GROMACS .gro file of C-alpha atoms in nm:
model
  483
    1MET     CA    1   2.885  -0.605   2.841
    2GLU     CA    2   2.651  -0.399   3.018
    3SER     CA    3   2.339  -0.332   2.949
    4MET     CA    4   2.460   0.058   2.902
    5SER     CA    5   2.691  -0.028   2.685
    6LEU     CA    6   2.537  -0.233   2.528
    7SER     CA    7   2.340   0.016   2.463
    8SER     CA    8   2.592   0.287   2.275
    9HIS     CA    9   2.776   0.014   2.153
   10ILE     CA   10   2.427  -0.067   1.951
   11ALA     CA   11   2.498   0.293   1.855
   12THR     CA   12   2.751   0.384   1.749
   13GLN     CA   13   2.695   0.022   1.463
   14ILE     CA   14   2.483   0.237   1.388
   15TYR     CA   15   2.641   0.616   1.317
   16GLY     CA   16   2.905   0.423   1.112
   17ASN     CA   17   2.634   0.252   0.892
   18PHE     CA   18   2.510   0.564   0.789
   19SER     CA   19   2.689   0.702   0.454
   20PHE     CA   20   2.665   1.166   0.565
   21THR     CA   21   2.630   1.281   0.846
   22PRO     CA   22   2.361   1.224   1.108
   23THR     CA   23   2.080   1.526   1.254
   24ALA     CA   24   2.044   1.643   1.589
   25GLU     CA   25   1.680   1.451   1.601
   26GLN     CA   26   1.862   1.088   1.359
   27LYS     CA   27   2.128   1.082   1.646
   28LYS     CA   28   1.913   1.138   1.969
   29LEU     CA   29   1.679   0.834   1.701
   30ILE     CA   30   1.939   0.650   1.753
   31ASP     CA   31   2.037   0.632   2.118
   32ALA     CA   32   1.662   0.580   2.244
   33LEU     CA   33   1.701   0.274   1.951
   34GLY     CA   34   2.040   0.118   2.141
   35GLN     CA   35   1.814   0.169   2.408
   36TYR     CA   36   1.549  -0.009   2.330
   37LEU     CA   37   1.725  -0.327   2.176
   38THR     CA   38   1.862  -0.346   2.504
   39THR     CA   39   1.617  -0.255   2.731
   40GLU     CA   40   1.407  -0.580   2.922
   41ASP     CA   41   1.065  -0.467   2.941
   42GLN     CA   42   0.958  -0.784   2.712
   43SER     CA   43   0.596  -0.554   2.681
   44ALA     CA   44   0.828  -0.258   2.577
   45VAL     CA   45   0.685  -0.086   2.147
   46PHE     CA   46   0.923   0.111   1.986
   47LEU     CA   47   0.650   0.370   1.788
   48ILE     CA   48   0.893   0.599   1.506
   49ASN     CA   49   0.618   0.892   1.395
   50GLY     CA   50   0.930   1.025   1.087
   51TYR     CA   51   0.760   1.257   0.830
   52ALA     CA   52   0.848   1.217   0.502
   53GLY     CA   53   1.245   1.414   0.417
   54THR     CA   54   1.339   1.306   0.819
   55GLY     CA   55   1.542   1.069   0.676
   56LYS     CA   56   1.337   0.773   0.880
   57THR     CA   57   1.445   0.505   0.595
   58THR     CA   58   1.747   0.611   0.594
   59VAL     CA   59   1.846   0.565   1.041
   60ILE     CA   60   1.607   0.180   0.933
   61GLY     CA   61   1.889   0.096   0.705
   62ALA     CA   62   2.132   0.183   0.920
   63LEU     CA   63   2.008  -0.062   1.148
   64VAL     CA   64   1.908  -0.315   0.942
   65ARG     CA   65   2.282  -0.410   0.858
   66THR     CA   66   2.385  -0.323   1.207
   67LEU     CA   67   2.188  -0.543   1.264
   68GLN     CA   68   2.340  -0.772   1.012
   69ARG     CA   69   2.721  -0.718   1.055
   70MET     CA   70   2.648  -0.795   1.481
   71GLU     CA   71   2.477  -1.133   1.332
   72LEU     CA   72   2.091  -1.038   1.505
   73PRO     CA   73   1.779  -1.209   1.328
   74CYS     CA   74   1.637  -0.883   1.248
   75VAL     CA   75   1.184  -0.947   0.996
   76LEU     CA   76   1.101  -0.644   0.803
   77MET     CA   77   0.779  -0.660   0.639
   78ALA     CA   78   0.498  -0.350   0.548
   79PRO     CA   79   0.097  -0.346   0.429
   80THR     CA   80   0.155  -0.447   0.088
   81GLY     CA   81   0.337  -0.549  -0.132
   82ARG     CA   82   0.393  -0.251  -0.311
   83ALA     CA   83   0.463  -0.175  -0.033
   84ALA     CA   84   0.706  -0.419   0.098
   85LYS     CA   85   0.892  -0.351  -0.191
   86VAL     CA   86   0.960  -0.039  -0.151
   87MET     CA   87   1.095  -0.097   0.238
   88SER     CA   88   1.317  -0.404   0.099
   89ARG     CA   89   1.510  -0.129  -0.163
   90TYR     CA   90   1.586   0.107   0.084
   91ALA     CA   91   1.675  -0.109   0.387
   92GLY     CA   92   1.860  -0.347   0.162
   93ALA     CA   93   1.724  -0.779   0.286
   94ASP     CA   94   1.384  -0.878   0.228
   95ALA     CA   95   1.067  -0.732   0.332
   96TYR     CA   96   0.741  -0.917   0.343
   97THR     CA   97   0.337  -0.808   0.342
   98VAL     CA   98   0.190  -0.866   0.691
   99HIS     CA   99  -0.052  -1.064   0.627
  100LYS     CA  100   0.204  -1.344   0.434
  101THR     CA  101   0.407  -1.375   0.748
  102ILE     CA  102   0.174  -1.332   1.053
  103TYR     CA  103  -0.077  -1.604   0.841
  104ARG     CA  104  -0.133  -1.969   0.707
  105GLU     CA  105  -0.374  -2.042   0.511
  106ARG     CA  106  -0.653  -2.366   0.606
  107ARG     CA  107  -0.885  -2.506   0.392
  108ALA     CA  108  -1.092  -2.757   0.423
  109GLY     CA  109  -1.126  -2.808   0.123
  110GLY     CA  110  -1.102  -2.546  -0.181
  111ALA     CA  111  -1.061  -2.254  -0.201
  112GLU     CA  112  -1.402  -2.192  -0.094
  113ASP     CA  113  -1.266  -2.260   0.256
  114SER     CA  114  -1.021  -2.049   0.230
  115ARG     CA  115  -0.948  -1.929   0.571
  116PHE     CA  116  -0.582  -1.789   0.701
  117ASP     CA  117  -0.504  -1.849   1.073
  118LEU     CA  118  -0.182  -1.729   1.284
  119ASN     CA  119   0.160  -1.894   1.164
  120PHE     CA  120   0.391  -2.068   1.411
  121ASN     CA  121   0.632  -1.878   1.511
  122LYS     CA  122   0.960  -2.051   1.705
  123SER     CA  123   1.140  -1.679   1.689
  124HIS     CA  124   1.375  -1.575   1.982
  125ASP     CA  125   1.538  -1.205   2.036
  126THR     CA  126   1.387  -1.124   1.727
  127LEU     CA  127   1.394  -0.699   1.572
  128TYR     CA  128   1.001  -0.733   1.375
  129ILE     CA  129   1.040  -0.357   1.182
  130ILE     CA  130   0.695  -0.251   0.996
  131ASP     CA  131   0.701   0.027   0.775
  132GLU     CA  132   0.391   0.235   0.648
  133ALA     CA  133   0.219   0.151   1.014
  134SER     CA  134  -0.002   0.389   0.918
  135MET     CA  135  -0.197   0.181   0.688
  136LEU     CA  136  -0.269  -0.056   0.988
  137THR     CA  137  -0.574  -0.114   1.102
  138GLY     CA  138  -0.710  -0.198   1.473
  139ARG     CA  139  -0.989  -0.373   1.267
  140ALA     CA  140  -0.972  -0.586   0.948
  141ALA     CA  141  -1.257  -0.415   0.695
  142SER     CA  142  -1.551  -0.538   0.690
  143PHE     CA  143  -1.543  -0.471   0.280
  144ASN     CA  144  -1.734  -0.761   0.135
  145GLY     CA  145  -1.783  -0.980   0.432
  146GLU     CA  146  -1.422  -1.058   0.474
  147SER     CA  147  -1.305  -0.923   0.785
  148ALA     CA  148  -1.353  -1.310   0.906
  149VAL     CA  149  -1.133  -1.414   0.668
  150PHE     CA  150  -0.768  -1.384   0.829
  151GLY     CA  151  -0.700  -1.488   1.159
  152THR     CA  152  -0.941  -1.274   1.444
  153GLY     CA  153  -1.060  -1.041   1.241
  154ASP     CA  154  -0.795  -0.733   1.440
  155LEU     CA  155  -0.480  -0.697   1.205
  156LEU     CA  156  -0.261  -0.536   1.498
  157GLU     CA  157  -0.397  -0.830   1.736
  158ASP     CA  158  -0.294  -1.070   1.553
  159MET     CA  159   0.004  -0.954   1.463
  160PHE     CA  160   0.195  -0.855   1.780
  161ASP     CA  161  -0.026  -1.194   1.884
  162TYR     CA  162   0.201  -1.335   1.656
  163ILE     CA  163   0.541  -1.214   1.673
  164ARG     CA  164   0.485  -1.280   2.074
  165LEU     CA  165   0.437  -1.592   1.992
  166GLY     CA  166   0.852  -1.593   1.980
  167ARG     CA  167   1.077  -1.541   2.250
  168ASN     CA  168   1.200  -1.234   2.394
  169ASN     CA  169   1.095  -1.039   2.019
  170LYS     CA  170   1.037  -0.692   1.978
  171VAL     CA  171   0.908  -0.435   1.777
  172ILE     CA  172   0.956  -0.158   1.568
  173LEU     CA  173   0.636   0.063   1.387
  174VAL     CA  174   0.753   0.290   1.118
  175GLY     CA  175   0.521   0.556   0.970
  176ASP     CA  176   0.413   0.931   0.925
  177GLN     CA  177   0.086   0.979   1.068
  178ALA     CA  178   0.040   1.340   0.908
  179GLN     CA  179  -0.064   1.041   0.560
  180LEU     CA  180  -0.440   0.907   0.506
  181PRO     CA  181  -0.521   0.702   0.807
  182PRO     CA  182  -0.679   0.398   0.683
  183VAL     CA  183  -1.052   0.404   0.563
  184GLY     CA  184  -1.282   0.407   0.868
  185TYR     CA  185  -1.034   0.561   1.086
  186ASP     CA  186  -0.978   0.920   1.228
  187ARG     CA  187  -0.598   0.925   1.285
  188SER     CA  188  -0.352   0.652   1.257
  189PRO     CA  189  -0.377   0.336   1.533
  190ALA     CA  190  -0.017   0.164   1.551
  191LEU     CA  191   0.076   0.546   1.529
  192ASP     CA  192  -0.106   0.663   1.834
  193PRO     CA  193   0.096   0.566   2.162
  194GLU     CA  194  -0.299   0.606   2.332
  195TYR     CA  195  -0.410   0.308   2.123
  196MET     CA  196  -0.106   0.114   2.092
  197ALA     CA  197  -0.076   0.151   2.501
  198LYS     CA  198  -0.301  -0.186   2.539
  199TYR     CA  199   0.030  -0.411   2.395
  200GLY     CA  200   0.281  -0.253   2.616
  201THR     CA  201   0.453   0.015   2.728
  202VAL     CA  202   0.584   0.262   2.458
  203TRP     CA  203   0.906   0.421   2.396
  204TYR     CA  204   0.811   0.715   2.164
  205PHE     CA  205   0.985   0.930   1.941
  206THR     CA  206   0.883   1.214   1.646
  207LEU     CA  207   1.183   1.310   1.305
  208SER     CA  208   1.037   1.622   1.181
  209GLU     CA  209   1.379   1.767   1.111
  210VAL     CA  210   1.396   1.792   0.700
  211VAL     CA  211   1.796   1.703   0.614
  212ARG     CA  212   1.960   1.892   0.511
  213GLN     CA  213   2.049   1.667   0.163
  214GLN     CA  214   1.637   1.715   0.061
  215ASN     CA  215   1.662   2.102   0.080
  216ASP     CA  216   1.631   2.090  -0.289
  217SER     CA  217   1.423   1.947  -0.307
  218GLY     CA  218   1.090   2.109  -0.421
  219ILE     CA  219   0.823   1.810  -0.342
  220LEU     CA  220   0.951   1.831  -0.016
  221HIS     CA  221   0.971   2.187   0.101
  222ASN     CA  222   0.566   2.180  -0.044
  223ALA     CA  223   0.486   1.804   0.138
  224THR     CA  224   0.659   2.011   0.492
  225THR     CA  225   0.468   2.281   0.428
  226ILE     CA  226   0.095   2.065   0.400
  227ARG     CA  227   0.203   1.895   0.699
  228ALA     CA  228   0.285   2.235   0.924
  229MET     CA  229  -0.129   2.333   0.825
  230ILE     CA  230  -0.156   1.988   0.958
  231GLU     CA  231  -0.017   2.001   1.266
  232ALA     CA  232  -0.180   2.325   1.316
  233ARG     CA  233  -0.491   2.213   1.258
  234LEU     CA  234  -0.487   2.545   0.884
  235ALA     CA  235  -0.732   2.369   0.759
  236ASP     CA  236  -0.699   2.620   0.490
  237ILE     CA  237  -0.587   2.556   0.089
  238PRO     CA  238  -0.204   2.563   0.070
  239PRO     CA  239   0.046   2.785  -0.019
  240PHE     CA  240   0.204   2.559  -0.322
  241ASP     CA  241   0.565   2.688  -0.418
  242PRO     CA  242   0.667   2.548  -0.796
  243GLY     CA  243   0.993   2.700  -0.834
  244PHE     CA  244   1.161   2.398  -0.865
  245PRO     CA  245   1.306   2.191  -1.137
  246ASP     CA  246   1.098   1.878  -0.975
  247ILE     CA  247   0.754   2.059  -0.958
  248ALA     CA  248   0.508   2.189  -1.264
  249ARG     CA  249   0.224   2.337  -1.276
  250ILE     CA  250   0.012   2.166  -1.580
  251ASP     CA  251  -0.342   2.214  -1.724
  252GLY     CA  252  -0.499   1.985  -1.951
  253ARG     CA  253  -0.378   2.126  -2.276
  254GLU     CA  254  -0.008   2.017  -2.154
  255LEU     CA  255  -0.138   1.656  -2.002
  256ILE     CA  256  -0.133   1.418  -2.293
  257ASP     CA  257   0.244   1.509  -2.358
  258GLU     CA  258   0.364   1.556  -2.017
  259ILE     CA  259   0.210   1.148  -1.921
  260ASP     CA  260   0.364   1.060  -2.266
  261SER     CA  261   0.704   1.181  -2.186
  262CYS     CA  262   0.762   1.014  -1.819
  263TYR     CA  263   0.632   0.666  -1.975
  264GLY     CA  264   0.957   0.680  -2.210
  265ARG     CA  265   1.129   0.858  -1.933
  266TYR     CA  266   1.007   0.637  -1.639
  267GLY     CA  267   0.821   0.391  -1.757
  268GLN     CA  268   0.461   0.344  -1.688
  269SER     CA  269   0.505   0.130  -1.360
  270GLU     CA  270   0.698   0.466  -1.292
  271THR     CA  271   0.440   0.694  -1.321
  272ALA     CA  272   0.071   0.738  -1.154
  273ILE     CA  273  -0.194   0.947  -1.200
  274ILE     CA  274  -0.379   1.025  -0.838
  275THR     CA  275  -0.758   1.100  -0.810
  276ARG     CA  276  -1.010   1.191  -0.581
  277SER     CA  277  -1.265   0.965  -0.685
  278ASN     CA  278  -1.283   0.669  -0.862
  279LYS     CA  279  -1.509   0.818  -1.153
  280ARG     CA  280  -1.233   1.059  -1.244
  281ALA     CA  281  -0.963   0.813  -1.264
  282ASN     CA  282  -1.166   0.635  -1.487
  283HIS     CA  283  -1.172   0.903  -1.693
  284TYR     CA  284  -0.761   0.914  -1.736
  285ASN     CA  285  -0.756   0.499  -1.812
  286GLN     CA  286  -1.002   0.550  -2.099
  287GLY     CA  287  -0.821   0.843  -2.204
  288ILE     CA  288  -0.492   0.699  -2.132
  289ARG     CA  289  -0.564   0.375  -2.255
  290ARG     CA  290  -0.699   0.577  -2.615
  291THR     CA  291  -0.486   0.878  -2.660
  292ILE     CA  292  -0.153   0.781  -2.529
  293LEU     CA  293  -0.175   0.401  -2.567
  294ASP     CA  294  -0.291   0.351  -2.847
  295TYR     CA  295  -0.545   0.014  -2.746
  296ASP     CA  296  -0.863  -0.043  -2.881
  297GLU     CA  297  -0.952  -0.338  -2.693
  298GLU     CA  298  -1.146  -0.358  -2.414
  299ILE     CA  299  -0.795  -0.513  -2.255
  300ALA     CA  300  -0.492  -0.554  -2.383
  301SER     CA  301  -0.144  -0.764  -2.295
  302GLY     CA  302   0.042  -0.464  -2.159
  303ASP     CA  303  -0.206  -0.336  -1.965
  304MET     CA  304  -0.162  -0.205  -1.627
  305LEU     CA  305  -0.399  -0.318  -1.367
  306MET     CA  306  -0.519  -0.289  -1.013
  307VAL     CA  307  -0.630  -0.582  -0.838
  308VAL     CA  308  -0.982  -0.388  -0.614
  309LYS     CA  309  -1.099  -0.766  -0.452
  310ASN     CA  310  -0.841  -1.020  -0.243
  311ASN     CA  311  -0.902  -1.253  -0.474
  312TYR     CA  312  -0.768  -1.666  -0.275
  313HIS     CA  313  -0.859  -1.900  -0.614
  314TYR     CA  314  -0.576  -1.807  -0.831
  315VAL     CA  315  -0.262  -1.895  -0.599
  316GLU     CA  316  -0.316  -2.220  -0.431
  317ARG     CA  317  -0.256  -2.413  -0.767
  318ASP     CA  318   0.090  -2.315  -0.721
  319PRO     CA  319   0.354  -2.429  -0.444
  320ASN     CA  320   0.596  -2.186  -0.584
  321ALA     CA  321   0.316  -1.889  -0.513
  322ALA     CA  322   0.535  -1.571  -0.458
  323MET     CA  323   0.175  -1.460  -0.188
  324ASP     CA  324  -0.042  -1.673  -0.026
  325PHE     CA  325  -0.277  -1.487  -0.190
  326ILE     CA  326  -0.396  -1.200  -0.480
  327ALA     CA  327  -0.454  -0.890  -0.289
  328ASN     CA  328  -0.625  -0.566  -0.266
  329GLY     CA  329  -0.376  -0.345  -0.414
  330ASP     CA  330  -0.157  -0.568  -0.619
  331ILE     CA  331  -0.010  -0.455  -0.910
  332ALA     CA  332  -0.036  -0.706  -1.263
  333ARG     CA  333   0.101  -0.643  -1.580
  334VAL     CA  334  -0.135  -0.772  -1.856
  335HIS     CA  335   0.092  -1.023  -2.054
  336ARG     CA  336  -0.103  -1.209  -2.260
  337ILE     CA  337  -0.470  -1.252  -2.327
  338TYR     CA  338  -0.648  -1.602  -2.457
  339LYS     CA  339  -0.920  -1.563  -2.432
  340THR     CA  340  -1.281  -1.324  -2.381
  341ARG     CA  341  -1.603  -1.472  -2.356
  342GLU     CA  342  -1.967  -1.333  -2.211
  343LYS     CA  343  -2.089  -1.541  -1.896
  344TYR     CA  344  -2.356  -1.491  -1.683
  345GLY     CA  345  -2.460  -1.161  -1.804
  346PHE     CA  346  -2.134  -1.083  -1.738
  347ARG     CA  347  -1.772  -1.043  -1.917
  348PHE     CA  348  -1.454  -1.181  -1.882
  349ALA     CA  349  -1.134  -1.258  -1.964
  350TYR     CA  350  -0.865  -1.566  -1.954
  351ALA     CA  351  -0.485  -1.365  -1.953
  352GLU     CA  352  -0.202  -1.440  -1.810
  353LEU     CA  353  -0.064  -1.142  -1.555
  354GLU     CA  354   0.261  -1.085  -1.442
  355PHE     CA  355   0.272  -0.930  -1.116
  356PRO     CA  356   0.615  -0.654  -1.068
  357ASP     CA  357   0.607  -0.649  -0.717
  358TYR     CA  358   0.641  -1.067  -0.596
  359ASP     CA  359   0.935  -0.986  -0.881
  360ASP     CA  360   0.697  -0.993  -1.191
  361TYR     CA  361   0.544  -1.388  -1.062
  362SER     CA  362   0.337  -1.503  -1.329
  363LEU     CA  363  -0.010  -1.670  -1.326
  364GLU     CA  364  -0.291  -1.767  -1.575
  365CYS     CA  365  -0.692  -1.646  -1.426
  366TRP     CA  366  -1.019  -1.521  -1.561
  367LEU     CA  367  -1.024  -1.150  -1.527
  368LEU     CA  368  -1.371  -0.975  -1.434
  369LEU     CA  369  -1.424  -0.678  -1.766
  370ASP     CA  370  -1.737  -0.517  -1.563
  371ALA     CA  371  -1.517  -0.407  -1.248
  372LEU     CA  372  -1.260  -0.246  -1.465
  373HIS     CA  373  -1.543   0.002  -1.605
  374SER     CA  374  -1.764   0.080  -1.247
  375ASP     CA  375  -1.688   0.360  -1.060
  376ALA     CA  376  -1.739   0.222  -0.785
  377PRO     CA  377  -1.449   0.051  -0.621
  378GLY     CA  378  -1.559  -0.314  -0.761
  379LEU     CA  379  -1.831  -0.482  -0.833
  380SER     CA  380  -2.214  -0.376  -0.608
  381ARG     CA  381  -2.323  -0.626  -0.405
  382GLU     CA  382  -2.631  -0.616  -0.641
  383GLN     CA  383  -2.387  -0.702  -0.940
  384GLN     CA  384  -2.199  -0.995  -0.660
  385SER     CA  385  -2.555  -1.108  -0.581
  386GLN     CA  386  -2.697  -1.124  -0.974
  387LEU     CA  387  -2.363  -1.285  -1.047
  388PHE     CA  388  -2.385  -1.584  -0.708
  389LEU     CA  389  -2.742  -1.641  -0.829
  390ALA     CA  390  -2.628  -1.719  -1.251
  391VAL     CA  391  -2.374  -1.877  -1.125
  392GLU     CA  392  -2.545  -2.105  -0.929
  393GLU     CA  393  -2.795  -2.234  -1.170
  394ASP     CA  394  -2.517  -2.446  -1.314
  395TYR     CA  395  -2.554  -2.616  -0.976
  396ALA     CA  396  -2.895  -2.685  -0.962
  397GLU     CA  397  -2.819  -3.039  -0.954
  398ILE     CA  398  -2.623  -2.999  -0.607
  399LYS     CA  399  -2.964  -3.109  -0.370
  400GLN     CA  400  -2.778  -2.983  -0.083
  401LYS     CA  401  -2.748  -2.619  -0.023
  402GLY     CA  402  -2.472  -2.647   0.134
  403LYS     CA  403  -2.217  -2.802  -0.071
  404ARG     CA  404  -2.438  -2.604  -0.366
  405TYR     CA  405  -2.280  -2.287  -0.192
  406LYS     CA  406  -1.924  -2.452  -0.202
  407ALA     CA  407  -1.951  -2.514  -0.556
  408VAL     CA  408  -2.021  -2.130  -0.631
  409MET     CA  409  -1.781  -2.005  -0.410
  410GLY     CA  410  -1.476  -2.291  -0.613
  411ASP     CA  411  -1.659  -2.151  -0.948
  412GLU     CA  412  -1.380  -2.027  -1.174
  413PHE     CA  413  -1.595  -1.720  -1.285
  414PHE     CA  414  -1.752  -1.633  -0.986
  415CYS     CA  415  -1.352  -1.652  -0.798
  416ALA     CA  416  -1.277  -1.430  -1.154
  417LEU     CA  417  -1.043  -1.133  -1.039
  418GLN     CA  418  -1.181  -0.825  -1.012
  419VAL     CA  419  -0.931  -0.549  -1.150
  420LYS     CA  420  -0.900  -0.152  -1.274
  421PHE     CA  421  -0.680  -0.001  -1.508
  422ALA     CA  422  -0.309   0.083  -1.303
  423TYR     CA  423  -0.242   0.446  -1.493
  424ALA     CA  424  -0.447   0.618  -1.266
  425ILE     CA  425  -0.610   0.542  -0.854
  426THR     CA  426  -0.686   0.673  -0.584
  427CYS     CA  427  -0.517   0.802  -0.282
  428HIS     CA  428  -0.602   0.514  -0.032
  429LYS     CA  429  -0.516   0.298  -0.354
  430ALA     CA  430  -0.122   0.484  -0.366
  431GLN     CA  431  -0.059   0.473  -0.008
  432GLY     CA  432   0.271   0.235   0.089
  433GLY     CA  433   0.426   0.304  -0.258
  434GLN     CA  434   0.636   0.572  -0.407
  435TRP     CA  435   0.677   0.605  -0.824
  436SER     CA  436   0.871   0.839  -1.007
  437ALA     CA  437   0.656   1.078  -1.117
  438ILE     CA  438   0.268   1.155  -1.000
  439PHE     CA  439   0.023   1.369  -1.132
  440LEU     CA  440  -0.166   1.432  -0.897
  441ASP     CA  441  -0.524   1.581  -1.034
  442VAL     CA  442  -0.708   1.865  -0.895
  443ALA     CA  443  -0.828   1.871  -0.514
  444LEU     CA  444  -1.126   2.069  -0.546
  445PHE     CA  445  -1.370   2.140  -0.748
  446GLY     CA  446  -1.563   2.468  -0.711
  447ASN     CA  447  -1.639   2.644  -0.441
  448GLU     CA  448  -1.560   2.274  -0.154
  449PRO     CA  449  -1.354   2.429   0.105
  450MET     CA  450  -1.040   2.266   0.233
  451THR     CA  451  -1.021   2.011   0.518
  452ILE     CA  452  -0.795   1.850   0.762
  453GLU     CA  453  -0.912   1.526   0.565
  454LEU     CA  454  -0.801   1.684   0.225
  455LEU     CA  455  -0.407   1.804   0.392
  456ARG     CA  456  -0.425   1.479   0.468
  457TRP     CA  457  -0.536   1.353   0.116
  458LEU     CA  458  -0.272   1.605  -0.045
  459TYR     CA  459   0.014   1.487   0.167
  460THR     CA  460   0.007   1.139   0.131
  461ALA     CA  461  -0.030   1.199  -0.235
  462VAL     CA  462   0.245   1.435  -0.257
  463THR     CA  463   0.501   1.191  -0.111
  464ARG     CA  464   0.411   0.949  -0.314
  465ALA     CA  465   0.623   1.113  -0.639
  466THR     CA  466   0.999   1.044  -0.590
  467GLU     CA  467   1.123   1.246  -0.879
  468ARG     CA  468   0.882   1.454  -1.011
  469LEU     CA  469   0.559   1.599  -0.949
  470TYR     CA  470   0.296   1.756  -1.155
  471LEU     CA  471   0.011   1.966  -1.047
  472VAL     CA  472  -0.310   1.905  -1.259
  473ASN     CA  473  -0.571   2.198  -1.318
  474TYR     CA  474  -0.476   2.340  -0.995
  475ASP     CA  475  -0.653   2.717  -1.018
  476ASP     CA  476  -0.411   2.964  -0.907
  477ARG     CA  477  -0.573   2.993  -0.472
  478PHE     CA  478  -0.263   2.787  -0.454
  479PHE     CA  479  -0.028   2.971  -0.595
  480PRO     CA  480  -0.101   3.297  -0.411
  481ALA     CA  481   0.346   3.402  -0.410
  482ASN     CA  482   0.201   3.363  -0.860
  483GLU     CA  483  -0.078   3.657  -0.828
   0.00000   0.00000   0.00000
């Protein structure tokens, strides 16, 4: 079959896997995908920038089903466990985190020597599809000196090196340029054609037309308004339209009852409050635990937690672990608290956790409770240093500095999991995930001006909701039609 007829055949098969008639934009994208999959250009990279409600997940789902029926290999990846779970759900196939796919662990000793090198890749003629690509970085974030733990420290570079270790593999990156870029970037490098040109010939396609089936969604209607302002570089307060059944404007007096109602309707794991700061998230978390959940303990069975620092210590004990490491941003549910302990000037709890985004995989570990209430993202550098020095005293009998350092780095208390409560989280932590109900905390404080960055924050936060969006304490400036 000639390349042109093969590309048409693939496009026809993708059409056949649609559950409704594609839009004109979707048809053009499907035709382009057929051409891309048959191109002989080994360096070609396909970037799909699809805004909320434009049906990019529908196209990718149909593509995956087509590849499966044609018995063509395909690998699905996403930056986080929650994003991989969302991708797996809409594509109807297993999806994995980028880190789990492209890296393998290399240790000279215990977990204190954990390093992740590029994995082996013997695949060939395989299509790699990476969702939520706006979250991918061109260099690893250097928080807490962890940038060198994974490969070269450049995630995109490592990902392409891994994929191209195999023969004739192709890459599709899917994302939304209107969302928040990675921390430290002013735009998402993985969706930037100029940046991505260093990896080969860039095929670029934008989906901007909201599909007809989504026209009655207030969530997508308001997200599209914000997106249009971002595209126009119009840094002004967006005019929210609350006249939809899936949008509600509420104030603080209604908040507790509405959160409680959503917990009953959707469940705690499908309800989230998104805030602009860790300080406000802490305030919400404490209020929810005290007022709605009636928790008096500092931490309790049933609590939802979010990991705030990568941890390589605990899963290395389990050869059947669902993940290679516990990642910053992973969500866990407390199944049981066994004991608590004060040591080295810090508080710890030994607990069994379940990870809902990894098929409820469970493990037992020490939790560092001091991070729960900190207004910082995790322990401060000063606290981390304080804990290190205190633990080091227990290994004073080890005279050789290098061996003493390794002993501290493998200590169960020094390696305790740093977590925060996950009822309210920041927008960067929410990115890549979806919840049935989102409570969106106020975006502007006082006379604070609107910026393009804040519009991206709003757009990203609004599009985390799938069924219900609550605008909490938004003043009349956001609702000019009501004036």
